[in-house]
Short mmCIF file of N, CA and C in Angstrom, two decimals:
data_model
loop_
_atom_site.label_atom_id
_atom_site.label_comp_id
_atom_site.label_asym_id
_atom_site.label_seq_id
_atom_site.Cartn_x
_atom_site.Cartn_y
_atom_site.Cartn_z
N MET A 1 1.78 -15.58 9.71
CA MET A 1 2.15 -14.42 10.49
C MET A 1 3.54 -14.61 11.08
N ALA A 2 4.21 -13.52 11.28
CA ALA A 2 5.56 -13.54 11.83
C ALA A 2 5.52 -13.21 13.31
N SER A 3 6.68 -13.22 13.92
CA SER A 3 6.77 -12.79 15.31
C SER A 3 6.37 -11.32 15.42
N ARG A 4 6.21 -10.85 16.62
CA ARG A 4 5.77 -9.48 16.86
C ARG A 4 6.75 -8.47 16.24
N PRO A 5 6.21 -7.46 15.56
CA PRO A 5 7.07 -6.41 15.01
C PRO A 5 7.56 -5.49 16.12
N GLU A 6 8.54 -4.68 15.77
CA GLU A 6 9.11 -3.75 16.74
C GLU A 6 8.13 -2.63 17.10
N GLN A 7 7.23 -2.27 16.20
CA GLN A 7 6.30 -1.16 16.40
C GLN A 7 4.86 -1.65 16.24
N PRO A 8 3.90 -0.98 16.90
CA PRO A 8 2.49 -1.31 16.66
C PRO A 8 2.09 -0.88 15.25
N ALA A 9 0.95 -1.37 14.79
CA ALA A 9 0.45 -0.99 13.47
C ALA A 9 0.28 0.52 13.39
N ARG A 10 0.74 1.09 12.29
CA ARG A 10 0.65 2.54 12.11
C ARG A 10 -0.73 2.96 11.62
N PHE A 11 -1.42 2.06 10.92
CA PHE A 11 -2.70 2.39 10.30
C PHE A 11 -3.80 1.48 10.83
N ALA A 12 -5.04 1.97 10.70
CA ALA A 12 -6.22 1.22 11.12
C ALA A 12 -7.25 1.25 9.99
N VAL A 13 -8.23 0.37 10.07
CA VAL A 13 -9.30 0.35 9.09
C VAL A 13 -9.94 1.74 9.03
N GLY A 14 -10.12 2.23 7.81
CA GLY A 14 -10.71 3.55 7.59
C GLY A 14 -9.70 4.65 7.35
N ASP A 15 -8.43 4.40 7.66
CA ASP A 15 -7.40 5.42 7.43
C ASP A 15 -7.16 5.60 5.93
N HIS A 16 -6.99 6.86 5.52
CA HIS A 16 -6.63 7.17 4.14
C HIS A 16 -5.11 7.16 4.03
N VAL A 17 -4.61 6.41 3.05
CA VAL A 17 -3.17 6.24 2.89
C VAL A 17 -2.76 6.53 1.46
N ALA A 18 -1.52 6.95 1.30
CA ALA A 18 -0.92 7.14 -0.02
C ALA A 18 0.17 6.10 -0.19
N VAL A 19 0.26 5.55 -1.38
CA VAL A 19 1.31 4.58 -1.68
C VAL A 19 2.56 5.35 -2.08
N VAL A 20 3.66 5.02 -1.45
CA VAL A 20 4.93 5.71 -1.70
C VAL A 20 5.35 5.50 -3.15
N GLU A 21 5.89 6.55 -3.75
CA GLU A 21 6.43 6.45 -5.11
C GLU A 21 7.94 6.26 -5.04
N ARG A 22 8.43 5.24 -5.72
CA ARG A 22 9.87 4.98 -5.82
C ARG A 22 10.18 4.66 -7.28
N PRO A 23 10.14 5.68 -8.14
CA PRO A 23 10.25 5.44 -9.58
C PRO A 23 11.56 4.82 -10.03
N GLY A 24 12.64 5.03 -9.31
CA GLY A 24 13.92 4.48 -9.73
C GLY A 24 14.24 3.13 -9.12
N GLU A 25 13.30 2.56 -8.38
CA GLU A 25 13.52 1.30 -7.68
C GLU A 25 13.79 0.18 -8.68
N ARG A 26 14.92 -0.48 -8.55
CA ARG A 26 15.28 -1.54 -9.49
C ARG A 26 15.37 -2.91 -8.83
N ARG A 27 15.17 -2.95 -7.53
CA ARG A 27 15.26 -4.24 -6.85
C ARG A 27 13.88 -4.89 -6.78
N HIS A 28 13.84 -6.11 -6.25
CA HIS A 28 12.58 -6.83 -6.10
C HIS A 28 11.68 -6.10 -5.10
N VAL A 29 10.50 -5.73 -5.52
CA VAL A 29 9.54 -5.10 -4.62
C VAL A 29 8.19 -5.80 -4.77
N ARG A 30 7.33 -5.66 -3.76
CA ARG A 30 6.02 -6.29 -3.78
C ARG A 30 4.90 -5.29 -4.03
N THR A 31 5.26 -4.09 -4.47
CA THR A 31 4.27 -3.06 -4.73
C THR A 31 4.35 -2.67 -6.20
N PRO A 32 3.30 -2.95 -6.98
CA PRO A 32 3.35 -2.64 -8.41
C PRO A 32 3.52 -1.15 -8.66
N ARG A 33 4.24 -0.83 -9.72
CA ARG A 33 4.47 0.58 -10.07
C ARG A 33 3.16 1.32 -10.33
N TYR A 34 2.17 0.62 -10.90
CA TYR A 34 0.94 1.33 -11.26
C TYR A 34 0.13 1.81 -10.06
N VAL A 35 0.41 1.32 -8.85
CA VAL A 35 -0.30 1.84 -7.67
C VAL A 35 0.54 2.87 -6.91
N GLN A 36 1.81 3.01 -7.25
CA GLN A 36 2.66 3.97 -6.55
C GLN A 36 2.15 5.38 -6.83
N GLY A 37 1.95 6.15 -5.76
CA GLY A 37 1.41 7.50 -5.87
C GLY A 37 -0.10 7.56 -5.70
N ALA A 38 -0.76 6.41 -5.70
CA ALA A 38 -2.22 6.39 -5.53
C ALA A 38 -2.60 6.59 -4.07
N VAL A 39 -3.84 7.01 -3.87
CA VAL A 39 -4.39 7.19 -2.53
C VAL A 39 -5.57 6.24 -2.36
N GLY A 40 -5.62 5.57 -1.22
CA GLY A 40 -6.70 4.63 -0.95
C GLY A 40 -7.08 4.64 0.51
N VAL A 41 -7.89 3.66 0.87
CA VAL A 41 -8.36 3.54 2.24
C VAL A 41 -8.05 2.13 2.76
N VAL A 42 -7.59 2.05 4.00
CA VAL A 42 -7.30 0.76 4.63
C VAL A 42 -8.63 0.07 4.94
N THR A 43 -8.78 -1.17 4.46
CA THR A 43 -10.00 -1.93 4.71
C THR A 43 -9.74 -3.14 5.60
N GLY A 44 -8.49 -3.42 5.90
CA GLY A 44 -8.16 -4.54 6.77
C GLY A 44 -6.71 -4.47 7.22
N VAL A 45 -6.45 -5.06 8.38
CA VAL A 45 -5.08 -5.15 8.90
C VAL A 45 -4.78 -6.64 9.05
N HIS A 46 -3.87 -7.15 8.22
CA HIS A 46 -3.56 -8.58 8.22
C HIS A 46 -2.58 -8.98 9.31
N GLY A 47 -1.92 -8.01 9.90
CA GLY A 47 -0.96 -8.32 10.95
C GLY A 47 0.47 -8.29 10.44
N PRO A 48 1.42 -8.61 11.32
CA PRO A 48 2.83 -8.57 10.94
C PRO A 48 3.24 -9.83 10.17
N HIS A 49 4.09 -9.63 9.16
CA HIS A 49 4.61 -10.72 8.32
C HIS A 49 6.08 -10.47 8.06
N LEU A 50 6.80 -11.54 7.77
CA LEU A 50 8.20 -11.38 7.37
C LEU A 50 8.24 -10.53 6.10
N ASP A 51 9.23 -9.69 5.97
CA ASP A 51 9.36 -8.77 4.85
C ASP A 51 9.76 -9.54 3.59
N PRO A 52 8.85 -9.67 2.60
CA PRO A 52 9.17 -10.44 1.40
C PRO A 52 10.27 -9.80 0.56
N GLU A 53 10.47 -8.50 0.67
CA GLU A 53 11.53 -7.85 -0.08
C GLU A 53 12.89 -8.26 0.46
N ARG A 54 12.98 -8.52 1.75
CA ARG A 54 14.23 -9.01 2.35
C ARG A 54 14.39 -10.51 2.07
N LEU A 55 13.30 -11.25 2.15
CA LEU A 55 13.35 -12.69 1.87
C LEU A 55 13.82 -12.96 0.44
N ALA A 56 13.45 -12.09 -0.51
CA ALA A 56 13.82 -12.28 -1.91
C ALA A 56 15.32 -12.27 -2.12
N TYR A 57 16.05 -11.68 -1.18
CA TYR A 57 17.51 -11.61 -1.28
C TYR A 57 18.20 -12.55 -0.31
N GLY A 58 17.46 -13.54 0.19
CA GLY A 58 18.06 -14.54 1.05
C GLY A 58 18.24 -14.11 2.49
N LEU A 59 17.67 -12.97 2.86
CA LEU A 59 17.76 -12.51 4.24
C LEU A 59 16.63 -13.15 5.05
N ASP A 60 16.64 -12.95 6.35
CA ASP A 60 15.67 -13.64 7.20
C ASP A 60 14.28 -12.99 7.26
N GLY A 61 14.10 -11.84 6.64
CA GLY A 61 12.79 -11.19 6.62
C GLY A 61 12.46 -10.38 7.86
N HIS A 62 13.41 -10.27 8.76
CA HIS A 62 13.19 -9.51 9.99
C HIS A 62 13.70 -8.09 9.84
N PRO A 63 13.12 -7.12 10.48
CA PRO A 63 11.99 -7.26 11.39
C PRO A 63 10.69 -7.44 10.60
N PRO A 64 9.70 -8.09 11.22
CA PRO A 64 8.40 -8.24 10.56
C PRO A 64 7.79 -6.87 10.26
N VAL A 65 6.99 -6.83 9.21
CA VAL A 65 6.31 -5.58 8.84
C VAL A 65 4.80 -5.83 8.76
N TRP A 66 4.04 -4.79 9.05
CA TRP A 66 2.58 -4.89 9.01
C TRP A 66 2.10 -4.93 7.57
N LEU A 67 1.07 -5.75 7.33
CA LEU A 67 0.46 -5.89 6.02
C LEU A 67 -0.99 -5.43 6.11
N TYR A 68 -1.41 -4.62 5.13
CA TYR A 68 -2.74 -4.02 5.14
C TYR A 68 -3.49 -4.33 3.85
N ALA A 69 -4.80 -4.46 3.95
CA ALA A 69 -5.68 -4.49 2.78
C ALA A 69 -6.06 -3.04 2.48
N VAL A 70 -5.89 -2.64 1.23
CA VAL A 70 -6.16 -1.25 0.83
C VAL A 70 -7.03 -1.28 -0.43
N GLN A 71 -8.01 -0.38 -0.48
CA GLN A 71 -8.81 -0.20 -1.69
C GLN A 71 -8.46 1.14 -2.32
N ILE A 72 -8.20 1.08 -3.63
CA ILE A 72 -7.83 2.27 -4.41
C ILE A 72 -8.86 2.42 -5.53
N PRO A 73 -9.45 3.60 -5.71
CA PRO A 73 -10.38 3.81 -6.82
C PRO A 73 -9.68 3.54 -8.16
N LEU A 74 -10.31 2.72 -9.00
CA LEU A 74 -9.71 2.41 -10.30
C LEU A 74 -9.55 3.65 -11.16
N ALA A 75 -10.40 4.64 -10.98
CA ALA A 75 -10.29 5.86 -11.78
C ALA A 75 -8.96 6.57 -11.56
N GLN A 76 -8.31 6.36 -10.40
CA GLN A 76 -6.97 6.93 -10.18
C GLN A 76 -5.95 6.23 -11.06
N LEU A 77 -6.14 4.93 -11.23
CA LEU A 77 -5.16 4.13 -11.96
C LEU A 77 -5.39 4.16 -13.46
N PHE A 78 -6.65 4.33 -13.86
CA PHE A 78 -7.03 4.34 -15.27
C PHE A 78 -7.90 5.57 -15.54
N PRO A 79 -7.30 6.76 -15.58
CA PRO A 79 -8.07 8.00 -15.70
C PRO A 79 -8.73 8.21 -17.06
N ASP A 80 -8.49 7.33 -18.01
CA ASP A 80 -9.09 7.50 -19.34
C ASP A 80 -10.56 7.12 -19.38
N GLY A 81 -11.13 6.75 -18.23
CA GLY A 81 -12.55 6.41 -18.19
C GLY A 81 -12.85 4.97 -18.51
N ALA A 82 -11.86 4.11 -18.45
CA ALA A 82 -12.05 2.70 -18.80
C ALA A 82 -12.70 1.89 -17.68
N CYS A 83 -13.11 2.54 -16.61
CA CYS A 83 -13.74 1.82 -15.50
C CYS A 83 -15.02 2.53 -15.10
N ARG A 84 -15.85 1.82 -14.35
CA ARG A 84 -17.11 2.39 -13.88
C ARG A 84 -16.91 3.14 -12.57
N PRO A 85 -17.71 4.16 -12.32
CA PRO A 85 -17.62 4.86 -11.03
C PRO A 85 -17.83 3.87 -9.88
N GLY A 86 -17.02 4.00 -8.87
CA GLY A 86 -17.13 3.12 -7.72
C GLY A 86 -16.28 1.87 -7.79
N ASP A 87 -15.73 1.55 -8.97
CA ASP A 87 -14.85 0.39 -9.08
C ASP A 87 -13.57 0.64 -8.30
N VAL A 88 -13.10 -0.37 -7.58
CA VAL A 88 -11.87 -0.24 -6.79
C VAL A 88 -10.95 -1.42 -7.05
N LEU A 89 -9.68 -1.18 -6.80
CA LEU A 89 -8.68 -2.24 -6.76
C LEU A 89 -8.46 -2.58 -5.30
N ALA A 90 -8.59 -3.85 -4.94
CA ALA A 90 -8.27 -4.31 -3.59
C ALA A 90 -6.88 -4.93 -3.65
N ILE A 91 -5.97 -4.42 -2.84
CA ILE A 91 -4.57 -4.84 -2.89
C ILE A 91 -4.00 -4.89 -1.48
N ASP A 92 -3.12 -5.84 -1.24
CA ASP A 92 -2.42 -5.93 0.04
C ASP A 92 -1.08 -5.22 -0.09
N LEU A 93 -0.80 -4.31 0.85
CA LEU A 93 0.43 -3.51 0.81
C LEU A 93 1.10 -3.50 2.17
N TYR A 94 2.42 -3.56 2.16
CA TYR A 94 3.19 -3.52 3.39
C TYR A 94 3.36 -2.09 3.88
N GLU A 95 3.47 -1.97 5.21
CA GLU A 95 3.47 -0.66 5.86
C GLU A 95 4.55 0.28 5.34
N HIS A 96 5.74 -0.24 5.00
CA HIS A 96 6.80 0.66 4.55
C HIS A 96 6.52 1.25 3.17
N TRP A 97 5.46 0.82 2.52
CA TRP A 97 5.03 1.41 1.25
C TRP A 97 3.89 2.40 1.42
N LEU A 98 3.47 2.65 2.66
CA LEU A 98 2.32 3.52 2.90
C LEU A 98 2.69 4.71 3.76
N ARG A 99 2.00 5.82 3.53
CA ARG A 99 2.12 7.03 4.34
C ARG A 99 0.71 7.57 4.55
N PRO A 100 0.48 8.32 5.63
CA PRO A 100 -0.83 8.98 5.75
C PRO A 100 -1.07 9.85 4.51
N ALA A 101 -2.26 9.78 3.96
CA ALA A 101 -2.55 10.49 2.71
C ALA A 101 -2.31 11.99 2.82
N ASP A 102 -2.54 12.56 3.99
CA ASP A 102 -2.36 14.01 4.11
C ASP A 102 -0.89 14.42 4.23
N GLU A 103 0.02 13.46 4.32
CA GLU A 103 1.46 13.78 4.41
C GLU A 103 2.17 13.70 3.07
N VAL A 104 1.51 13.15 2.07
CA VAL A 104 2.17 12.88 0.79
C VAL A 104 1.46 13.63 -0.32
N GLY A 105 2.22 14.40 -1.09
CA GLY A 105 1.66 15.04 -2.27
C GLY A 105 1.49 13.99 -3.35
N THR A 106 0.40 14.03 -4.06
CA THR A 106 0.16 13.07 -5.13
C THR A 106 -0.55 13.76 -6.27
N THR A 107 -0.39 13.23 -7.45
CA THR A 107 -1.06 13.78 -8.62
C THR A 107 -2.39 13.07 -8.87
N ARG A 108 -2.68 12.06 -8.11
CA ARG A 108 -3.93 11.31 -8.27
C ARG A 108 -5.04 12.06 -7.55
N THR A 109 -6.17 12.26 -8.23
CA THR A 109 -7.20 13.13 -7.66
C THR A 109 -8.55 12.46 -7.44
N GLU A 110 -8.76 11.27 -7.91
CA GLU A 110 -10.06 10.61 -7.74
C GLU A 110 -10.37 10.46 -6.27
N ARG A 111 -11.60 10.71 -5.89
CA ARG A 111 -12.03 10.64 -4.49
C ARG A 111 -11.84 9.23 -3.94
N VAL A 112 -11.31 9.18 -2.75
CA VAL A 112 -11.10 7.91 -2.05
C VAL A 112 -12.41 7.53 -1.37
N PRO A 113 -12.83 6.26 -1.47
CA PRO A 113 -14.08 5.86 -0.82
C PRO A 113 -13.99 5.98 0.69
N ASP A 114 -15.10 6.32 1.33
CA ASP A 114 -15.15 6.41 2.80
C ASP A 114 -15.42 5.06 3.41
#
């Protein structure tokens, strides 16, 4: 864990979040392209950590950013039916990659687990 971040955690367990889409992003990022645009639910708050995207470029990683555990229905990521109903991807995502689900338009339609 890093020192205290400048802001309190934006999300809590149970919040529905959308992963920000940045299709033209060419720098080092910690969020896979295949989850960008997906909607999931926060299942854990890991606390503030140094920003790995800043650390990758030799910067000090400050300010710290909040890290969350998020579950995304696999049917959003693999709509061809290659997964079973109820299967989820559990992934850790940094706060600057998340928005409240109701604020972001997305093409992903699979129901987010409660």
